[in-house]
Tab-separated table of N, CA and C in Angstrom:
chain	number	residue	atom	x	y	z
A	85	MET	N	0.860	-1.169	0.000
A	85	MET	CA	0.000	0.000	0.000
A	85	MET	C	0.902	1.227	0.000
A	86	SER	N	0.581	2.191	-0.806
A	86	SER	CA	1.426	3.368	-0.919
A	86	SER	C	0.626	4.622	-0.608
A	87	ASN	N	1.142	5.384	0.336
A	87	ASN	CA	0.535	6.674	0.665
A	87	ASN	C	1.227	7.812	-0.077
A	88	ALA	N	2.372	7.504	-0.687
A	88	ALA	CA	3.172	8.531	-1.336
A	88	ALA	C	2.458	9.085	-2.563
A	89	MET	N	2.741	10.343	-2.824
A	89	MET	CA	2.211	10.954	-4.045
A	89	MET	C	2.786	10.218	-5.242
A	90	ILE	N	2.008	10.137	-6.271
A	90	ILE	CA	2.469	9.484	-7.486
A	90	ILE	C	3.405	10.436	-8.221
A	91	THR	N	4.495	9.910	-8.725
A	91	THR	CA	5.415	10.735	-9.494
A	91	THR	C	4.903	10.865	-10.919
A	92	ALA	N	5.391	11.880	-11.615
A	92	ALA	CA	4.997	12.072	-13.008
A	92	ALA	C	5.398	10.854	-13.838
A	93	GLU	N	6.565	10.311	-13.560
A	93	GLU	CA	7.035	9.136	-14.306
A	93	GLU	C	6.112	7.932	-14.081
A	94	GLU	N	5.728	7.717	-12.819
A	94	GLU	CA	4.826	6.604	-12.524
A	94	GLU	C	3.450	6.847	-13.142
A	95	GLY	N	2.972	8.083	-13.060
A	95	GLY	CA	1.682	8.419	-13.666
A	95	GLY	C	1.684	8.162	-15.161
A	96	ASN	N	2.762	8.551	-15.836
A	96	ASN	CA	2.877	8.313	-17.271
A	96	ASN	C	2.918	6.818	-17.581
A	97	MET	N	3.641	6.066	-16.748
A	97	MET	CA	3.731	4.625	-16.955
A	97	MET	C	2.348	3.981	-16.808
A	98	LEU	N	1.599	4.381	-15.773
A	98	LEU	CA	0.270	3.819	-15.557
A	98	LEU	C	-0.687	4.229	-16.681
A	99	PHE	N	-0.543	5.463	-17.172
A	99	PHE	CA	-1.417	5.913	-18.255
A	99	PHE	C	-1.124	5.129	-19.537
A	100	THR	N	0.149	4.901	-19.807
A	100	THR	CA	0.524	4.088	-20.975
A	100	THR	C	-0.034	2.680	-20.824
A	101	MET	N	0.060	2.139	-19.614
A	101	MET	CA	-0.492	0.815	-19.352
A	101	MET	C	-1.999	0.817	-19.594
A	102	ALA	N	-2.688	1.846	-19.108
A	102	ALA	CA	-4.145	1.941	-19.285
A	102	ALA	C	-4.506	1.980	-20.769
A	103	LYS	N	-3.766	2.774	-21.557
A	103	LYS	CA	-4.043	2.848	-22.993
A	103	LYS	C	-3.811	1.503	-23.674
A	104	THR	N	-2.818	0.765	-23.192
A	104	THR	CA	-2.476	-0.514	-23.803
A	104	THR	C	-3.513	-1.590	-23.497
A	105	ILE	N	-3.967	-1.647	-22.246
A	105	ILE	CA	-4.859	-2.749	-21.861
A	105	ILE	C	-6.345	-2.425	-21.997
A	106	ALA	N	-6.705	-1.142	-22.059
A	106	ALA	CA	-8.121	-0.759	-22.110
A	106	ALA	C	-8.916	-1.454	-23.224
A	107	PRO	N	-8.348	-1.632	-24.416
A	107	PRO	CA	-9.153	-2.264	-25.469
A	107	PRO	C	-9.169	-3.796	-25.435
A	108	THR	N	-8.496	-4.413	-24.485
A	108	THR	CA	-8.357	-5.870	-24.502
A	108	THR	C	-9.501	-6.583	-23.796
A	109	GLU	N	-9.595	-7.868	-24.035
A	109	GLU	CA	-10.590	-8.728	-23.389
A	109	GLU	C	-10.276	-8.955	-21.907
A	110	PHE	N	-9.110	-8.544	-21.460
A	110	PHE	CA	-8.718	-8.728	-20.067
A	110	PHE	C	-9.292	-7.647	-19.152
A	111	VAL	N	-9.941	-6.679	-19.745
A	111	VAL	CA	-10.541	-5.576	-18.997
A	111	VAL	C	-12.044	-5.822	-18.925
A	112	PRO	N	-12.668	-5.618	-17.749
A	112	PRO	CA	-14.120	-5.816	-17.659
A	112	PRO	C	-14.848	-5.018	-18.741
A	113	LYS	N	-15.882	-5.627	-19.305
A	113	LYS	CA	-16.581	-5.010	-20.435
A	113	LYS	C	-17.144	-3.634	-20.098
A	114	GLU	N	-17.456	-3.378	-18.816
A	114	GLU	CA	-18.017	-2.076	-18.421
A	114	GLU	C	-17.029	-0.928	-18.656
A	115	VAL	N	-15.738	-1.223	-18.647
A	115	VAL	CA	-14.735	-0.175	-18.839
A	115	VAL	C	-13.857	-0.408	-20.062
A	116	ARG	N	-14.146	-1.456	-20.808
A	116	ARG	CA	-13.327	-1.775	-21.978
A	116	ARG	C	-13.317	-0.596	-22.944
A	117	GLY	N	-12.126	-0.193	-23.331
A	117	GLY	CA	-11.959	0.918	-24.263
A	117	GLY	C	-12.007	2.292	-23.606
A	118	ARG	N	-12.258	2.337	-22.321
A	118	ARG	CA	-12.376	3.611	-21.597
A	118	ARG	C	-11.096	3.843	-20.789
A	119	VAL	N	-10.143	4.478	-21.418
A	119	VAL	CA	-8.801	4.644	-20.857
A	119	VAL	C	-8.834	5.368	-19.508
A	120	ALA	N	-9.628	6.410	-19.383
A	120	ALA	CA	-9.667	7.167	-18.127
A	120	ALA	C	-10.150	6.303	-16.962
A	121	GLU	N	-11.143	5.453	-17.203
A	121	GLU	CA	-11.648	4.582	-16.138
A	121	GLU	C	-10.613	3.525	-15.762
A	122	VAL	N	-9.944	2.958	-16.755
A	122	VAL	CA	-8.904	1.966	-16.479
A	122	VAL	C	-7.759	2.628	-15.713
A	123	TYR	N	-7.369	3.824	-16.126
A	123	TYR	CA	-6.314	4.569	-15.431
A	123	TYR	C	-6.716	4.847	-13.980
A	124	SER	N	-7.961	5.236	-13.773
A	124	SER	CA	-8.442	5.493	-12.406
A	124	SER	C	-8.389	4.231	-11.554
A	125	ALA	N	-8.772	3.092	-12.134
A	125	ALA	CA	-8.693	1.827	-11.396
A	125	ALA	C	-7.253	1.511	-11.020
A	126	LEU	N	-6.324	1.779	-11.927
A	126	LEU	CA	-4.908	1.550	-11.634
A	126	LEU	C	-4.436	2.439	-10.488
A	127	LEU	N	-4.882	3.697	-10.491
A	127	LEU	CA	-4.486	4.622	-9.417
A	127	LEU	C	-5.062	4.193	-8.066
A	128	PHE	N	-6.358	3.864	-8.031
A	128	PHE	CA	-6.966	3.415	-6.772
A	128	PHE	C	-6.322	2.125	-6.289
A	129	GLY	N	-6.088	1.222	-7.220
A	129	GLY	CA	-5.445	-0.040	-6.850
A	129	GLY	C	-4.060	0.179	-6.273
A	130	ARG	N	-3.326	1.118	-6.826
A	130	ARG	CA	-1.993	1.443	-6.301
A	130	ARG	C	-2.083	1.866	-4.847
A	131	GLU	N	-3.074	2.699	-4.524
A	131	GLU	CA	-3.246	3.148	-3.131
A	131	GLU	C	-3.559	1.990	-2.194
A	132	LEU	N	-4.219	0.956	-2.717
A	132	LEU	CA	-4.585	-0.200	-1.899
A	132	LEU	C	-3.506	-1.277	-1.876
A	133	GLY	N	-2.467	-1.112	-2.709
A	133	GLY	CA	-1.412	-2.108	-2.776
A	133	GLY	C	-1.699	-3.250	-3.733
A	134	LEU	N	-2.655	-3.064	-4.637
A	134	LEU	CA	-2.993	-4.108	-5.608
A	134	LEU	C	-2.093	-4.011	-6.831
A	135	PRO	N	-1.739	-5.158	-7.412
A	135	PRO	CA	-1.020	-5.117	-8.690
A	135	PRO	C	-1.948	-4.577	-9.782
A	136	PRO	N	-1.375	-4.122	-10.899
A	136	PRO	CA	-2.190	-3.464	-11.932
A	136	PRO	C	-3.379	-4.265	-12.442
A	137	MET	N	-3.195	-5.505	-12.826
A	137	MET	CA	-4.318	-6.245	-13.407
A	137	MET	C	-5.378	-6.570	-12.347
A	138	ALA	N	-4.967	-6.802	-11.119
A	138	ALA	CA	-5.950	-6.998	-10.044
A	138	ALA	C	-6.734	-5.708	-9.821
A	139	SER	N	-6.069	-4.586	-9.960
A	139	SER	CA	-6.742	-3.291	-9.810
A	139	SER	C	-7.841	-3.129	-10.848
A	140	VAL	N	-7.515	-3.444	-12.088
A	140	VAL	CA	-8.489	-3.296	-13.176
A	140	VAL	C	-9.654	-4.257	-12.978
A	141	ARG	N	-9.370	-5.447	-12.480
A	141	ARG	CA	-10.418	-6.454	-12.252
A	141	ARG	C	-11.266	-6.117	-11.026
A	142	ASP	N	-10.641	-5.602	-9.944
A	142	ASP	CA	-11.323	-5.484	-8.655
A	142	ASP	C	-11.884	-4.102	-8.327
A	143	ILE	N	-11.424	-3.055	-8.985
A	143	ILE	CA	-11.920	-1.705	-8.709
A	143	ILE	C	-13.003	-1.385	-9.742
A	144	ALA	N	-14.155	-0.911	-9.255
A	144	ALA	CA	-15.260	-0.583	-10.152
A	144	ALA	C	-15.874	0.754	-9.752
A	145	GLY	N	-16.238	1.529	-10.716
A	145	GLY	CA	-16.968	2.756	-10.453
A	145	GLY	C	-18.458	2.449	-10.456
A	146	ILE	N	-19.121	2.703	-9.333
A	146	ILE	CA	-20.561	2.458	-9.232
A	146	ILE	C	-21.217	3.697	-8.640
A	147	ASN	N	-22.201	4.212	-9.346
A	147	ASN	CA	-22.907	5.426	-8.925
A	147	ASN	C	-21.941	6.581	-8.669
A	148	GLY	N	-20.931	6.686	-9.517
A	148	GLY	CA	-19.989	7.800	-9.430
A	148	GLY	C	-18.963	7.686	-8.324
A	149	LYS	N	-18.846	6.504	-7.701
A	149	LYS	CA	-17.881	6.329	-6.619
A	149	LYS	C	-17.030	5.090	-6.873
A	150	PRO	N	-15.750	5.168	-6.501
A	150	PRO	CA	-14.935	3.965	-6.628
A	150	PRO	C	-15.341	2.943	-5.568
A	151	THR	N	-15.382	1.685	-5.978
A	151	THR	CA	-15.708	0.584	-5.074
A	151	THR	C	-14.724	-0.549	-5.353
A	152	ILE	N	-14.761	-1.557	-4.505
A	152	ILE	CA	-13.924	-2.729	-4.720
A	152	ILE	C	-14.779	-3.971	-4.528
A	153	TRP	N	-14.610	-4.945	-5.429
A	153	TRP	CA	-15.366	-6.188	-5.300
A	153	TRP	C	-14.961	-6.894	-4.018
A	154	GLY	N	-15.900	-7.615	-3.404
A	154	GLY	CA	-15.706	-8.240	-2.100
A	154	GLY	C	-14.506	-9.152	-1.992
A	155	ASP	N	-14.220	-9.924	-3.037
A	155	ASP	CA	-13.058	-10.797	-2.979
A	155	ASP	C	-11.768	-9.980	-3.045
A	156	GLY	N	-11.769	-8.906	-3.809
A	156	GLY	CA	-10.610	-8.014	-3.868
A	156	GLY	C	-10.392	-7.303	-2.540
A	157	ALA	N	-11.489	-6.888	-1.891
A	157	ALA	CA	-11.378	-6.234	-0.585
A	157	ALA	C	-10.766	-7.182	0.436
A	158	LEU	N	-11.185	-8.430	0.401
A	158	LEU	CA	-10.613	-9.417	1.313
A	158	LEU	C	-9.124	-9.596	1.039
A	159	ALA	N	-8.727	-9.622	-0.222
A	159	ALA	CA	-7.311	-9.749	-0.572
A	159	ALA	C	-6.504	-8.566	-0.046
A	160	VAL	N	-7.051	-7.361	-0.152
A	160	VAL	CA	-6.364	-6.170	0.362
A	160	VAL	C	-6.141	-6.312	1.864
A	161	VAL	N	-7.168	-6.709	2.580
A	161	VAL	CA	-7.069	-6.841	4.038
A	161	VAL	C	-6.121	-7.975	4.421
A	162	GLN	N	-6.190	-9.090	3.696
A	162	GLN	CA	-5.311	-10.216	4.020
A	162	GLN	C	-3.836	-9.869	3.817
A	163	SER	N	-3.548	-8.890	2.986
A	163	SER	CA	-2.152	-8.485	2.782
A	163	SER	C	-1.672	-7.497	3.845
A	164	SER	N	-2.572	-7.040	4.700
A	164	SER	CA	-2.183	-6.127	5.778
A	164	SER	C	-1.367	-6.874	6.828
A	165	PRO	N	-0.315	-6.260	7.346
A	165	PRO	CA	0.461	-6.922	8.400
A	165	PRO	C	-0.343	-7.110	9.689
A	166	ASP	N	-1.475	-6.428	9.820
A	166	ASP	CA	-2.304	-6.548	11.018
A	166	ASP	C	-3.368	-7.632	10.924
A	167	TYR	N	-3.502	-8.257	9.766
A	167	TYR	CA	-4.487	-9.323	9.577
A	167	TYR	C	-4.011	-10.591	10.280
A	168	GLU	N	-4.916	-11.237	11.040
A	168	GLU	CA	-4.603	-12.530	11.645
A	168	GLU	C	-5.405	-13.652	10.996
A	169	TRP	N	-6.733	-13.526	10.984
A	169	TRP	CA	-7.582	-14.561	10.397
A	169	TRP	C	-8.979	-14.019	10.180
A	170	HIS	N	-9.758	-14.750	9.403
A	170	HIS	CA	-11.174	-14.426	9.252
A	170	HIS	C	-11.943	-15.733	9.104
A	171	GLN	N	-13.235	-15.618	9.344
A	171	GLN	CA	-14.127	-16.765	9.250
A	171	GLN	C	-15.491	-16.220	8.809
A	172	GLU	N	-16.143	-16.938	7.897
A	172	GLU	CA	-17.463	-16.483	7.485
A	172	GLU	C	-18.404	-17.666	7.303
A	173	SER	N	-19.673	-17.368	7.412
A	173	SER	CA	-20.707	-18.389	7.276
A	173	SER	C	-20.640	-19.043	5.914
A	174	THR	N	-20.951	-20.336	5.891
A	174	THR	CA	-21.095	-21.041	4.619
A	174	THR	C	-22.495	-20.763	4.080
A	175	PHE	N	-22.690	-21.048	2.804
A	175	PHE	CA	-24.018	-20.861	2.212
A	175	PHE	C	-25.036	-21.760	2.905
A	176	GLU	N	-24.624	-22.950	3.298
A	176	GLU	CA	-25.533	-23.862	4.013
A	176	GLU	C	-25.965	-23.253	5.343
A	177	GLU	N	-25.009	-22.675	6.073
A	177	GLU	CA	-25.357	-22.029	7.349
A	177	GLU	C	-26.290	-20.839	7.126
A	178	ILE	N	-26.008	-20.064	6.093
A	178	ILE	CA	-26.848	-18.900	5.805
A	178	ILE	C	-28.255	-19.337	5.423
A	179	SER	N	-28.364	-20.391	4.608
A	179	SER	CA	-29.695	-20.842	4.196
A	179	SER	C	-30.489	-21.399	5.374
A	180	THR	N	-29.805	-21.949	6.351
A	180	THR	CA	-30.466	-22.504	7.534
A	180	THR	C	-30.888	-21.423	8.521
A	181	THR	N	-29.991	-20.463	8.769
A	181	THR	CA	-30.246	-19.449	9.806
A	181	THR	C	-30.836	-18.154	9.261
A	182	GLY	N	-30.605	-17.884	7.969
A	182	GLY	CA	-31.035	-16.608	7.401
A	182	GLY	C	-30.110	-15.464	7.764
A	183	VAL	N	-28.922	-15.800	8.300
A	183	VAL	CA	-27.964	-14.774	8.737
A	183	VAL	C	-26.575	-15.127	8.222
A	184	ALA	N	-25.902	-14.153	7.620
A	184	ALA	CA	-24.500	-14.299	7.243
A	184	ALA	C	-23.664	-13.617	8.328
A	185	GLU	N	-22.667	-14.324	8.807
A	185	GLU	CA	-21.784	-13.763	9.834
A	185	GLU	C	-20.351	-13.758	9.323
A	186	PHE	N	-19.656	-12.674	9.594
A	186	PHE	CA	-18.258	-12.516	9.216
A	186	PHE	C	-17.484	-12.127	10.465
A	187	ARG	N	-16.417	-12.864	10.744
A	187	ARG	CA	-15.551	-12.590	11.889
A	187	ARG	C	-14.146	-12.366	11.365
A	188	ILE	N	-13.493	-11.325	11.864
A	188	ILE	CA	-12.127	-11.049	11.431
A	188	ILE	C	-11.292	-10.591	12.626
A	189	LYS	N	-10.091	-11.128	12.710
A	189	LYS	CA	-9.202	-10.828	13.842
A	189	LYS	C	-8.063	-9.957	13.362
A	190	ARG	N	-7.884	-8.858	14.055
A	190	ARG	CA	-6.807	-7.922	13.772
A	190	ARG	C	-5.796	-7.999	14.901
A	191	LYS	N	-4.519	-8.030	14.561
A	191	LYS	CA	-3.472	-8.058	15.575
A	191	LYS	C	-3.640	-6.865	16.510
A	192	GLY	N	-3.440	-7.124	17.784
A	192	GLY	CA	-3.543	-6.056	18.777
A	192	GLY	C	-4.925	-5.913	19.377
A	193	ASN	N	-5.933	-6.504	18.752
A	193	ASN	CA	-7.285	-6.486	19.306
A	193	ASN	C	-7.521	-7.831	19.982
A	194	PRO	N	-7.993	-7.809	21.220
A	194	PRO	CA	-8.177	-9.085	21.918
A	194	PRO	C	-9.294	-9.951	21.337
A	195	GLU	N	-10.293	-9.334	20.759
A	195	GLU	CA	-11.444	-10.061	20.222
A	195	GLU	C	-11.581	-9.786	18.727
A	196	PRO	N	-12.144	-10.724	17.988
A	196	PRO	CA	-12.393	-10.456	16.570
A	196	PRO	C	-13.536	-9.462	16.396
A	197	PHE	N	-13.528	-8.780	15.267
A	197	PHE	CA	-14.649	-7.943	14.865
A	197	PHE	C	-15.689	-8.884	14.268
A	198	VAL	N	-16.960	-8.659	14.579
A	198	VAL	CA	-18.036	-9.509	14.084
A	198	VAL	C	-19.060	-8.629	13.377
A	199	SER	N	-19.444	-9.025	12.187
A	199	SER	CA	-20.523	-8.325	11.487
A	199	SER	C	-21.497	-9.365	10.960
A	200	LYS	N	-22.750	-8.966	10.882
A	200	LYS	CA	-23.808	-9.870	10.417
A	200	LYS	C	-24.707	-9.115	9.447
A	201	PHE	N	-25.284	-9.873	8.533
A	201	PHE	CA	-26.303	-9.321	7.648
A	201	PHE	C	-27.307	-10.430	7.396
A	202	SER	N	-28.569	-10.137	7.652
A	202	SER	CA	-29.607	-11.163	7.621
A	202	SER	C	-30.611	-10.932	6.493
A	203	VAL	N	-31.434	-11.941	6.294
A	203	VAL	CA	-32.546	-11.808	5.354
A	203	VAL	C	-33.425	-10.646	5.791
A	204	ASP	N	-33.675	-10.521	7.090
A	204	ASP	CA	-34.482	-9.393	7.587
A	204	ASP	C	-33.825	-8.052	7.265
A	205	ASP	N	-32.483	-7.975	7.403
A	205	ASP	CA	-31.772	-6.743	7.040
A	205	ASP	C	-31.958	-6.441	5.556
A	206	ALA	N	-31.844	-7.476	4.726
A	206	ALA	CA	-32.001	-7.292	3.282
A	206	ALA	C	-33.420	-6.846	2.934
A	207	LYS	N	-34.401	-7.395	3.630
A	207	LYS	CA	-35.782	-6.979	3.397
A	207	LYS	C	-35.992	-5.525	3.813
A	208	ARG	N	-35.433	-5.157	4.969
A	208	ARG	CA	-35.553	-3.782	5.445
A	208	ARG	C	-34.920	-2.802	4.454
A	209	ALA	N	-33.818	-3.217	3.840
A	209	ALA	CA	-33.125	-2.368	2.866
A	209	ALA	C	-33.726	-2.490	1.465
A	210	GLN	N	-34.804	-3.252	1.338
A	210	GLN	CA	-35.499	-3.476	0.067
A	210	GLN	C	-34.582	-4.104	-0.989
A	211	LEU	N	-33.734	-5.021	-0.522
A	211	LEU	CA	-32.830	-5.740	-1.412
A	211	LEU	C	-33.327	-7.152	-1.697
A	212	TRP	N	-33.945	-7.774	-0.703
A	212	TRP	CA	-34.368	-9.171	-0.827
A	212	TRP	C	-35.380	-9.306	-1.953
A	213	GLY	N	-35.081	-10.169	-2.920
A	213	GLY	CA	-35.967	-10.371	-4.050
A	213	GLY	C	-35.759	-9.398	-5.188
A	214	ARG	N	-34.860	-8.438	-5.017
A	214	ARG	CA	-34.580	-7.479	-6.087
A	214	ARG	C	-33.986	-8.223	-7.280
A	215	LYS	N	-34.414	-7.864	-8.466
A	215	LYS	CA	-33.935	-8.515	-9.684
A	215	LYS	C	-32.411	-8.399	-9.772
A	216	GLY	N	-31.770	-9.460	-10.225
A	216	GLY	CA	-30.311	-9.485	-10.364
A	216	GLY	C	-29.699	-10.446	-9.358
A	217	PRO	N	-28.530	-10.108	-8.825
A	217	PRO	CA	-27.850	-11.039	-7.928
A	217	PRO	C	-28.615	-11.348	-6.652
A	218	TRP	N	-29.509	-10.466	-6.232
A	218	TRP	CA	-30.274	-10.734	-5.011
A	218	TRP	C	-31.277	-11.864	-5.210
A	219	THR	N	-31.687	-12.117	-6.442
A	219	THR	CA	-32.543	-13.282	-6.693
A	219	THR	C	-31.735	-14.469	-7.199
A	220	SER	N	-30.659	-14.215	-7.933
A	220	SER	CA	-29.843	-15.306	-8.466
A	220	SER	C	-28.922	-15.921	-7.411
A	221	TYR	N	-28.354	-15.083	-6.550
A	221	TYR	CA	-27.373	-15.538	-5.555
A	221	TYR	C	-27.628	-14.875	-4.192
A	222	PRO	N	-28.784	-15.082	-3.610
A	222	PRO	CA	-29.122	-14.343	-2.385
A	222	PRO	C	-28.185	-14.617	-1.210
A	223	PHE	N	-27.722	-15.841	-1.043
A	223	PHE	CA	-26.860	-16.138	0.105
A	223	PHE	C	-25.468	-15.544	-0.084
A	224	ARG	N	-24.999	-15.522	-1.310
A	224	ARG	CA	-23.721	-14.866	-1.606
A	224	ARG	C	-23.836	-13.373	-1.317
A	225	MET	N	-24.946	-12.765	-1.668
A	225	MET	CA	-25.112	-11.335	-1.417
A	225	MET	C	-25.160	-11.043	0.075
A	226	LEU	N	-25.834	-11.890	0.850
A	226	LEU	CA	-25.822	-11.718	2.305
A	226	LEU	C	-24.392	-11.839	2.834
A	227	GLN	N	-23.679	-12.834	2.333
A	227	GLN	CA	-22.295	-13.053	2.752
A	227	GLN	C	-21.429	-11.831	2.414
A	228	MET	N	-21.593	-11.278	1.221
A	228	MET	CA	-20.783	-10.134	0.803
A	228	MET	C	-21.101	-8.879	1.618
A	229	ARG	N	-22.368	-8.713	2.001
A	229	ARG	CA	-22.718	-7.570	2.849
A	229	ARG	C	-22.051	-7.686	4.217
A	230	ALA	N	-22.146	-8.871	4.830
A	230	ALA	CA	-21.518	-9.076	6.134
A	230	ALA	C	-20.005	-8.888	6.019
A	231	ARG	N	-19.417	-9.426	4.948
A	231	ARG	CA	-17.972	-9.293	4.746
A	231	ARG	C	-17.569	-7.832	4.593
A	232	GLY	N	-18.274	-7.119	3.734
A	232	GLY	CA	-17.928	-5.718	3.488
A	232	GLY	C	-17.972	-4.877	4.751
A	233	PHE	N	-19.026	-5.060	5.544
A	233	PHE	CA	-19.130	-4.305	6.797
A	233	PHE	C	-17.977	-4.662	7.737
A	234	GLY	N	-17.685	-5.955	7.850
A	234	GLY	CA	-16.616	-6.396	8.740
A	234	GLY	C	-15.246	-5.889	8.318
A	235	LEU	N	-14.963	-5.939	7.025
A	235	LEU	CA	-13.667	-5.466	6.537
A	235	LEU	C	-13.494	-3.974	6.791
A	236	ARG	N	-14.549	-3.211	6.532
A	236	ARG	CA	-14.444	-1.762	6.755
A	236	ARG	C	-14.344	-1.428	8.235
A	237	ASN	N	-15.081	-2.147	9.086
A	237	ASN	CA	-15.019	-1.873	10.519
A	237	ASN	C	-13.653	-2.208	11.104
A	238	ALA	N	-13.087	-3.337	10.710
A	238	ALA	CA	-11.829	-3.787	11.297
A	238	ALA	C	-10.604	-3.200	10.608
A	239	PHE	N	-10.717	-2.881	9.327
A	239	PHE	CA	-9.552	-2.448	8.554
A	239	PHE	C	-9.851	-1.209	7.712
A	240	ALA	N	-10.367	-0.176	8.355
A	240	ALA	CA	-10.653	1.067	7.638
A	240	ALA	C	-9.384	1.628	7.003
A	241	ASP	N	-8.252	1.432	7.665
A	241	ASP	CA	-6.987	1.938	7.129
A	241	ASP	C	-6.613	1.243	5.824
A	242	ALA	N	-6.779	-0.047	5.750
A	242	ALA	CA	-6.451	-0.792	4.535
A	242	ALA	C	-7.471	-0.546	3.429
A	243	MET	N	-8.736	-0.405	3.806
A	243	MET	CA	-9.812	-0.233	2.821
A	243	MET	C	-9.889	1.190	2.262
A	244	ARG	N	-9.278	2.127	2.930
A	244	ARG	CA	-9.230	3.517	2.456
A	244	ARG	C	-10.609	4.110	2.173
A	245	GLY	N	-11.617	3.671	2.911
A	245	GLY	CA	-12.946	4.235	2.760
A	245	GLY	C	-13.775	3.659	1.625
A	246	LEU	N	-13.209	2.716	0.863
A	246	LEU	CA	-13.980	2.126	-0.234
A	246	LEU	C	-15.014	1.168	0.305
A	247	VAL	N	-16.191	1.203	-0.262
A	247	VAL	CA	-17.205	0.201	0.043
A	247	VAL	C	-17.084	-0.902	-1.000
A	248	THR	N	-17.655	-2.042	-0.693
A	248	THR	CA	-17.618	-3.117	-1.671
A	248	THR	C	-18.624	-2.842	-2.778
A	249	ALA	N	-18.300	-3.331	-3.953
A	249	ALA	CA	-19.198	-3.145	-5.096
A	249	ALA	C	-20.539	-3.811	-4.842
A	250	GLU	N	-20.527	-4.919	-4.124
A	250	GLU	CA	-21.787	-5.598	-3.811
A	250	GLU	C	-22.687	-4.715	-2.949
A	251	GLU	N	-22.088	-3.917	-2.092
A	251	GLU	CA	-22.879	-3.012	-1.259
A	251	GLU	C	-23.362	-1.808	-2.067
A	252	ALA	N	-22.514	-1.293	-2.928
A	252	ALA	CA	-22.870	-0.107	-3.726
A	252	ALA	C	-23.949	-0.450	-4.727
């Protein structure tokens, strides 16, 4: 993770990289051919410590804000020197209880951070049954909500204020 200002040389290198990869099949179709968006993903990824191609894959602009996909957010946190372990509900547990639970342990904290997101929470937020991933993969969406909240609560420094794309 880098807090340092980007140098002109590094900025030029990343921009050249963005121009080179933007038209390829390796870039998500939502940003394919859009050099500025690919460049922005590279810049945000740099701040999070992600390699360039992971940045392009994991950083997404949603509703005018940068976000990170849940698996990418977990990777960012797992690379933190303060990460110890995490545990999350299986889909079977979620389908049985209606609750996704995410536990994450940070060095220096005696207890893990715990976050939960339930079917009732999703209904209250008017997400349950919504067309798209909430109907196709409801337990995964519950899991991603619990994960996103837990990662941000325990590792705000590593997450740099980004919410998960699943939440956005």
